[in-house]
Amino acid sequence: MSIMLKCLSHTPLRGRNDPGADVVTEVDAVLNTARAEVEAFDPELILVFAPDHYNGLFYDLMPPFVVATAAESVGDYGTLPGSLSVDSELALELTRHLMDSDLDIALSHRLQVDHGCTQTLEEMTGSLSRYPVIPIIINSVAPPFVPYRRIRKLGEAVGRFLAGLNKRVLILGTGGLSHEPPVPLLADSPEEVKEFLICGRNPTPEARAAREARTIAAGKIYGTELCQQTPLNAAWDEAFIELLQSGALEQVDDFDIQQISAEAGRSTHEVRTWVAAFAAMAACGPYQARKDYYRPINEWIAGYGVVSATPA
Ligand SMILES: O=C(O)CCc1cccc(O)c1O
Ligand SMILES: [Fe+2]
């Protein structure tokens, strides 16, 4: 097999609440280069580790991680709607492999996915169906979370599976880095918000529009004294990228979930997808990781990073 990794922040505020034109142009160029690299690699399979933001998964049954054999985009924030071209047979085989590896993975034969999965697929391939894909959703937004070491072990087991395939595989991780958009917490919420968090699937167009407007409004004041949310933390982000580049992934076993939330924001845990992606990469052999881009972008509510890795 041959393998390539890309981990990217996502943000539905890209194109909706943009920073200055210089930054937009810079990011466009980085994404264009990354997309061209994917095109040249011509993957036969994309394994995408993604979070969900109360669009496909709710507290009526919240799995730590789930493999999908079929997935449909909810098309939130203007992302592409429609079906992902999931390789169902292979997804089921992967599920069996993970269970045989002592990982209690959940399985979905019909999963709704959101911008957390689709934005990066679209940015990297221009489509949701150009290449066969297997989505693994990692709970990164709805506490409580399993420890980071469990995510590392999940990634390793996925990587061992990929290493046994005779395919060109692109591993994607999507989310992070430091950030805290206005996502409600079950414990602090009034009754109607609790109801949404527990079983808010398929919201009305009005409810979806209100949510998107809330996120955009938050983007307008993020990082200012008007904003209640934890600000971006470039130092945390840079250290995390260096950790990934060092290859010393076992250091994530010491990550303290509460401390990360406090220092870098609650949605920073989307980096769990990066941890899984790099652990999968590492299970396929030594790698070299390249920081393609990093900039804290308040308008996007994102410590915005792009990192690539290839075999060393
Ligand atoms: O609608 C939501 O729940 C959050 C949207 C959102 C905003 C900024 C950065 C993100 O990573 C993100 O997901
Ligand atoms: Fe997100």
GROMACS .gro file of C-alpha atoms and ligand atoms in nm:
model
  326
    1MET     CA    1   0.000   0.000   0.000
    2SER     CA    2   0.103   0.360  -0.022
    3ILE     CA    3  -0.016   0.625   0.211
    4MET     CA    4  -0.057   1.000   0.249
    5LEU     CA    5  -0.199   1.204   0.538
    6LYS     CA    6  -0.361   1.545   0.553
    7CYS     CA    7  -0.500   1.702   0.868
    8LEU     CA    8  -0.688   2.029   0.835
    9SER     CA    9  -0.893   2.258   1.050
   10HIS     CA   10  -1.246   2.306   0.926
   11THR     CA   11  -1.462   2.610   0.980
   12PRO     CA   12  -1.804   2.682   0.835
   13LEU     CA   13  -1.720   3.052   0.866
   14ARG     CA   14  -1.480   3.026   0.572
   15GLY     CA   15  -1.657   3.230   0.303
   16ARG     CA   16  -1.915   3.354   0.560
   17ASN     CA   17  -1.708   3.568   0.795
   18ASP     CA   18  -1.370   3.604   0.634
   19PRO     CA   19  -1.051   3.766   0.764
   20GLY     CA   20  -0.862   4.010   0.539
   21ALA     CA   21  -0.817   3.929   0.170
   22ASP     CA   22  -0.446   3.856   0.222
   23VAL     CA   23  -0.524   3.575   0.466
   24VAL     CA   24  -0.806   3.438   0.250
   25THR     CA   25  -0.571   3.430  -0.050
   26GLU     CA   26  -0.299   3.261   0.154
   27VAL     CA   27  -0.535   2.987   0.275
   28ASP     CA   28  -0.682   2.940  -0.074
   29ALA     CA   29  -0.330   2.881  -0.205
   30VAL     CA   30  -0.251   2.628   0.072
   31LEU     CA   31  -0.575   2.438   0.003
   32ASN     CA   32  -0.517   2.446  -0.373
   33THR     CA   33  -0.173   2.294  -0.326
   34ALA     CA   34  -0.308   2.028  -0.091
   35ARG     CA   35  -0.588   1.943  -0.337
   36ALA     CA   36  -0.336   1.913  -0.620
   37GLU     CA   37  -0.128   1.675  -0.408
   38VAL     CA   38  -0.433   1.460  -0.343
   39GLU     CA   39  -0.516   1.463  -0.715
   40ALA     CA   40  -0.163   1.353  -0.803
   41PHE     CA   41  -0.167   1.081  -0.535
   42ASP     CA   42  -0.496   0.955  -0.680
   43PRO     CA   43  -0.621   0.773  -0.369
   44GLU     CA   44  -0.805   0.443  -0.403
   45LEU     CA   45  -0.947   0.493  -0.055
   46ILE     CA   46  -0.995   0.788   0.179
   47LEU     CA   47  -1.015   0.714   0.549
   48VAL     CA   48  -1.160   1.027   0.708
   49PHE     CA   49  -1.156   1.081   1.085
   50ALA     CA   50  -1.412   1.352   1.159
   51PRO     CA   51  -1.610   1.499   1.448
   52ASP     CA   52  -1.984   1.559   1.454
   53HIS     CA   53  -2.154   1.872   1.593
   54TYR     CA   54  -2.499   1.746   1.698
   55ASN     CA   55  -2.608   1.681   1.343
   56GLY     CA   56  -2.570   1.305   1.308
   57LEU     CA   57  -2.503   1.197   1.666
   58PHE     CA   58  -2.700   1.298   1.976
   59TYR     CA   59  -2.712   1.208   2.343
   60ASP     CA   60  -2.996   0.961   2.285
   61LEU     CA   61  -2.706   0.731   2.195
   62MET     CA   62  -2.364   0.895   2.185
   63PRO     CA   63  -2.080   0.662   2.076
   64PRO     CA   64  -1.713   0.746   2.148
   65PHE     CA   65  -1.641   0.649   1.787
   66VAL     CA   66  -1.835   0.500   1.499
   67VAL     CA   67  -1.760   0.354   1.157
   68ALA     CA   68  -2.017   0.428   0.888
   69THR     CA   69  -2.095   0.191   0.602
   70ALA     CA   70  -2.322   0.457   0.451
   71ALA     CA   71  -2.326   0.833   0.511
   72GLU     CA   72  -2.538   1.126   0.402
   73SER     CA   73  -2.436   1.492   0.432
   74VAL     CA   74  -2.682   1.715   0.619
   75GLY     CA   75  -2.555   2.006   0.406
   76ASP     CA   76  -2.519   2.244   0.700
   77TYR     CA   77  -2.359   2.586   0.646
   78GLY     CA   78  -2.394   2.550   0.271
   79THR     CA   79  -2.173   2.240   0.249
   80LEU     CA   80  -2.238   1.988  -0.028
   81PRO     CA   81  -2.548   1.775   0.029
   82GLY     CA   82  -2.583   1.413  -0.082
   83SER     CA   83  -2.431   1.072  -0.021
   84LEU     CA   84  -2.067   0.997   0.045
   85SER     CA   85  -1.930   0.718  -0.170
   86VAL     CA   86  -1.865   0.486   0.123
   87ASP     CA   87  -1.703   0.151   0.048
   88SER     CA   88  -1.954  -0.043   0.261
   89GLU     CA   89  -1.788  -0.384   0.232
   90LEU     CA   90  -1.451  -0.249   0.336
   91ALA     CA   91  -1.605  -0.040   0.616
   92LEU     CA   92  -1.762  -0.355   0.757
   93GLU     CA   93  -1.433  -0.541   0.726
   94LEU     CA   94  -1.261  -0.256   0.911
   95THR     CA   95  -1.526  -0.273   1.183
   96ARG     CA   96  -1.460  -0.645   1.232
   97HIS     CA   97  -1.085  -0.578   1.242
   98LEU     CA   98  -1.134  -0.310   1.509
   99MET     CA   99  -1.355  -0.536   1.719
  100ASP     CA  100  -1.098  -0.815   1.687
  101SER     CA  101  -0.842  -0.558   1.812
  102ASP     CA  102  -1.044  -0.518   2.137
  103LEU     CA  103  -1.189  -0.182   2.037
  104ASP     CA  104  -1.558  -0.138   2.111
  105ILE     CA  105  -1.637   0.053   1.795
  106ALA     CA  106  -1.994   0.149   1.711
  107LEU     CA  107  -2.131   0.080   1.365
  108SER     CA  108  -2.378   0.278   1.157
  109HIS     CA  109  -2.538   0.156   0.838
  110ARG     CA  110  -2.688   0.503   0.781
  111LEU     CA  111  -2.512   0.799   0.936
  112GLN     CA  112  -2.573   1.168   0.887
  113VAL     CA  113  -2.250   1.367   0.873
  114ASP     CA  114  -2.197   1.744   0.889
  115HIS     CA  115  -1.946   2.009   0.786
  116GLY     CA  116  -1.697   1.844   1.023
  117CYS     CA  117  -1.667   1.564   0.768
  118THR     CA  118  -1.784   1.713   0.441
  119GLN     CA  119  -1.598   2.045   0.434
  120THR     CA  120  -1.258   1.877   0.432
  121LEU     CA  121  -1.365   1.609   0.182
  122GLU     CA  122  -1.486   1.885  -0.048
  123GLU     CA  123  -1.177   2.100   0.000
  124MET     CA  124  -0.945   1.805  -0.067
  125THR     CA  125  -1.135   1.637  -0.353
  126GLY     CA  126  -1.395   1.886  -0.478
  127SER     CA  127  -1.671   1.637  -0.407
  128LEU     CA  128  -1.822   1.393  -0.155
  129SER     CA  129  -1.810   1.100  -0.394
  130ARG     CA  130  -1.504   1.126  -0.614
  131TYR     CA  131  -1.312   0.852  -0.429
  132PRO     CA  132  -1.422   0.556  -0.215
  133VAL     CA  133  -1.431   0.670   0.148
  134ILE     CA  134  -1.469   0.526   0.497
  135PRO     CA  135  -1.581   0.780   0.761
  136ILE     CA  136  -1.493   0.727   1.126
  137ILE     CA  137  -1.663   0.980   1.349
  138ILE     CA  138  -1.482   1.049   1.676
  139ASN     CA  139  -1.678   1.218   1.951
  140SER     CA  140  -1.495   1.547   2.004
  141VAL     CA  141  -1.776   1.788   2.090
  142ALA     CA  142  -2.017   1.603   2.324
  143PRO     CA  143  -1.856   1.528   2.663
  144PRO     CA  144  -1.767   1.304   2.834
  145PHE     CA  145  -1.478   1.192   2.612
  146VAL     CA  146  -1.271   0.876   2.623
  147PRO     CA  147  -0.903   0.945   2.702
  148TYR     CA  148  -0.667   1.045   2.423
  149ARG     CA  149  -0.484   0.712   2.457
  150ARG     CA  150  -0.800   0.536   2.338
  151ILE     CA  151  -0.803   0.753   2.029
  152ARG     CA  152  -0.437   0.673   1.968
  153LYS     CA  153  -0.512   0.302   1.998
  154LEU     CA  154  -0.808   0.336   1.763
  155GLY     CA  155  -0.583   0.507   1.509
  156GLU     CA  156  -0.315   0.238   1.542
  157ALA     CA  157  -0.566  -0.038   1.482
  158VAL     CA  158  -0.707   0.145   1.178
  159GLY     CA  159  -0.351   0.189   1.049
  160ARG     CA  160  -0.276  -0.184   1.083
  161PHE     CA  161  -0.586  -0.254   0.877
  162LEU     CA  162  -0.485  -0.002   0.610
  163ALA     CA  163  -0.132  -0.145   0.598
  164GLY     CA  164  -0.281  -0.480   0.497
  165LEU     CA  165  -0.465  -0.334   0.197
  166ASN     CA  166  -0.306  -0.321  -0.142
  167LYS     CA  167  -0.426   0.034  -0.206
  168ARG     CA  168  -0.322   0.397  -0.220
  169VAL     CA  169  -0.482   0.537   0.096
  170LEU     CA  170  -0.534   0.899   0.192
  171ILE     CA  171  -0.589   0.949   0.566
  172LEU     CA  172  -0.775   1.270   0.656
  173GLY     CA  173  -0.821   1.430   0.995
  174THR     CA  174  -1.051   1.728   1.026
  175GLY     CA  175  -1.107   1.988   1.297
  176GLY     CA  176  -0.928   2.191   1.559
  177LEU     CA  177  -0.696   2.335   1.645
  178SER     CA  178  -0.766   2.557   1.948
  179HIS     CA  179  -1.115   2.708   1.932
  180GLU     CA  180  -1.446   2.738   2.109
  181PRO     CA  181  -1.749   2.814   1.893
  182PRO     CA  182  -2.081   2.859   2.077
  183VAL     CA  183  -2.181   2.491   2.107
  184PRO     CA  184  -2.416   2.434   2.404
  185LEU     CA  185  -2.329   2.198   2.690
  186LEU     CA  186  -2.595   1.954   2.810
  187ALA     CA  187  -2.534   2.027   3.178
  188ASP     CA  188  -2.576   2.406   3.147
  189SER     CA  189  -2.866   2.415   2.904
  190PRO     CA  190  -3.234   2.504   2.939
  191GLU     CA  191  -3.488   2.230   2.871
  192GLU     CA  192  -3.544   2.298   2.498
  193VAL     CA  193  -3.169   2.303   2.428
  194LYS     CA  194  -3.128   1.977   2.625
  195GLU     CA  195  -3.403   1.830   2.409
  196PHE     CA  196  -3.210   1.935   2.095
  197LEU     CA  197  -2.883   1.787   2.225
  198ILE     CA  198  -3.054   1.458   2.310
  199CYS     CA  199  -3.262   1.411   1.995
  200GLY     CA  200  -3.236   1.710   1.761
  201ARG     CA  201  -3.191   1.520   1.436
  202ASN     CA  202  -3.329   1.681   1.116
  203PRO     CA  203  -3.396   2.033   1.250
  204THR     CA  204  -3.631   2.266   1.063
  205PRO     CA  205  -3.467   2.500   0.810
  206GLU     CA  206  -3.547   2.786   1.052
  207ALA     CA  207  -3.370   2.614   1.341
  208ARG     CA  208  -3.068   2.542   1.122
  209ALA     CA  209  -3.057   2.902   0.998
  210ALA     CA  210  -3.078   3.034   1.356
  211ARG     CA  211  -2.787   2.813   1.458
  212GLU     CA  212  -2.576   2.924   1.165
  213ALA     CA  213  -2.656   3.291   1.237
  214ARG     CA  214  -2.547   3.235   1.600
  215THR     CA  215  -2.212   3.097   1.486
  216ILE     CA  216  -2.156   3.386   1.244
  217ALA     CA  217  -2.245   3.639   1.515
  218ALA     CA  218  -1.995   3.470   1.747
  219GLY     CA  219  -1.729   3.494   1.475
  220LYS     CA  220  -1.780   3.869   1.457
  221ILE     CA  221  -1.672   3.920   1.819
  222TYR     CA  222  -1.452   3.616   1.881
  223GLY     CA  223  -1.127   3.701   2.055
  224THR     CA  224  -1.254   4.043   2.171
  225GLU     CA  225  -1.352   4.140   2.525
  226LEU     CA  226  -1.719   4.112   2.418
  227CYS     CA  227  -1.677   3.738   2.377
  228GLN     CA  228  -1.736   3.486   2.657
  229GLN     CA  229  -1.573   3.194   2.475
  230THR     CA  230  -1.219   3.071   2.543
  231PRO     CA  231  -0.986   3.247   2.294
  232LEU     CA  232  -0.754   3.081   2.044
  233ASN     CA  233  -0.422   2.958   2.180
  234ALA     CA  234  -0.149   2.968   1.917
  235ALA     CA  235   0.115   2.839   2.161
  236TRP     CA  236  -0.094   2.529   2.232
  237ASP     CA  237  -0.151   2.473   1.862
  238GLU     CA  238   0.216   2.510   1.767
  239ALA     CA  239   0.321   2.270   2.044
  240PHE     CA  240   0.063   2.016   1.926
  241ILE     CA  241   0.185   2.034   1.567
  242GLU     CA  242   0.544   1.990   1.689
  243LEU     CA  243   0.438   1.685   1.888
  244LEU     CA  244   0.291   1.530   1.574
  245GLN     CA  245   0.608   1.613   1.380
  246SER     CA  246   0.828   1.460   1.651
  247GLY     CA  247   0.651   1.126   1.614
  248ALA     CA  248   0.624   1.090   1.993
  249LEU     CA  249   0.249   1.025   1.972
  250GLU     CA  250   0.242   0.839   2.305
  251GLN     CA  251   0.270   1.185   2.466
  252VAL     CA  252  -0.101   1.235   2.397
  253ASP     CA  253  -0.164   0.971   2.664
  254ASP     CA  254  -0.087   1.247   2.917
  255PHE     CA  255  -0.336   1.495   2.766
  256ASP     CA  256  -0.573   1.624   3.033
  257ILE     CA  257  -0.915   1.680   2.878
  258GLN     CA  258  -1.032   1.947   3.126
  259GLN     CA  259  -0.704   2.131   3.102
  260ILE     CA  260  -0.714   2.143   2.721
  261SER     CA  261  -1.071   2.273   2.731
  262ALA     CA  262  -0.968   2.547   2.974
  263GLU     CA  263  -0.646   2.648   2.796
  264ALA     CA  264  -0.742   2.618   2.431
  265GLY     CA  265  -1.123   2.589   2.417
  266ARG     CA  266  -1.373   2.306   2.436
  267SER     CA  267  -1.374   2.231   2.063
  268THR     CA  268  -0.996   2.189   2.062
  269HIS     CA  269  -1.081   1.821   2.121
  270GLU     CA  270  -1.149   1.797   1.749
  271VAL     CA  271  -0.772   1.735   1.736
  272ARG     CA  272  -0.868   1.383   1.841
  273THR     CA  273  -0.922   1.326   1.469
  274TRP     CA  274  -0.561   1.435   1.406
  275VAL     CA  275  -0.435   1.204   1.680
  276ALA     CA  276  -0.619   0.910   1.522
  277ALA     CA  277  -0.496   1.003   1.175
  278PHE     CA  278  -0.132   1.027   1.285
  279ALA     CA  279  -0.154   0.707   1.489
  280ALA     CA  280  -0.288   0.531   1.179
  281MET     CA  281  -0.005   0.678   0.972
  282ALA     CA  282   0.254   0.570   1.230
  283ALA     CA  283   0.119   0.214   1.227
  284CYS     CA  284   0.207   0.200   0.856
  285GLY     CA  285   0.572   0.292   0.918
  286PRO     CA  286   0.794   0.591   1.000
  287TYR     CA  287   0.659   0.919   0.864
  288GLN     CA  288   0.768   1.273   0.796
  289ALA     CA  289   0.520   1.549   0.881
  290ARG     CA  290   0.520   1.893   0.724
  291LYS     CA  291   0.347   2.201   0.864
  292ASP     CA  292   0.183   2.350   0.556
  293TYR     CA  293   0.013   2.638   0.736
  294TYR     CA  294  -0.078   2.775   1.072
  295ARG     CA  295  -0.249   3.096   1.174
  296PRO     CA  296  -0.494   3.178   1.453
  297ILE     CA  297  -0.797   3.325   1.270
  298ASN     CA  298  -1.056   3.480   1.502
  299GLU     CA  299  -1.303   3.555   1.220
  300TRP     CA  300  -1.319   3.179   1.153
  301ILE     CA  301  -1.314   3.080   1.523
  302ALA     CA  302  -1.018   2.858   1.442
  303GLY     CA  303  -0.659   2.801   1.526
  304TYR     CA  304  -0.633   2.722   1.158
  305GLY     CA  305  -0.375   2.462   1.055
  306VAL     CA  306  -0.289   2.230   0.769
  307VAL     CA  307  -0.039   1.949   0.820
  308SER     CA  308   0.066   1.677   0.575
  309ALA     CA  309   0.258   1.355   0.626
  310THR     CA  310   0.419   1.100   0.396
  311PRO     CA  311   0.632   0.791   0.464
  312ALA     CA  312   0.983   0.887   0.578
  313LIG     O1  313  -2.216   2.471   1.439
  313LIG     C1  314  -2.133   2.427   1.519
  313LIG     O2  315  -2.165   2.342   1.601
  313LIG     C2  316  -1.987   2.472   1.518
  313LIG     C3  317  -1.937   2.532   1.389
  313LIG     C4  318  -1.786   2.560   1.391
  313LIG     C5  319  -1.736   2.691   1.397
  313LIG     C6  320  -1.599   2.716   1.399
  313LIG     C7  321  -1.507   2.611   1.397
  313LIG     C8  322  -1.553   2.480   1.393
  313LIG     O3  323  -1.469   2.372   1.396
  313LIG     C9  324  -1.694   2.455   1.388
  313LIG     O4  325  -1.735   2.327   1.379
  314FE      FE  326  -1.587   2.183   1.421
   0.00000   0.00000   0.00000
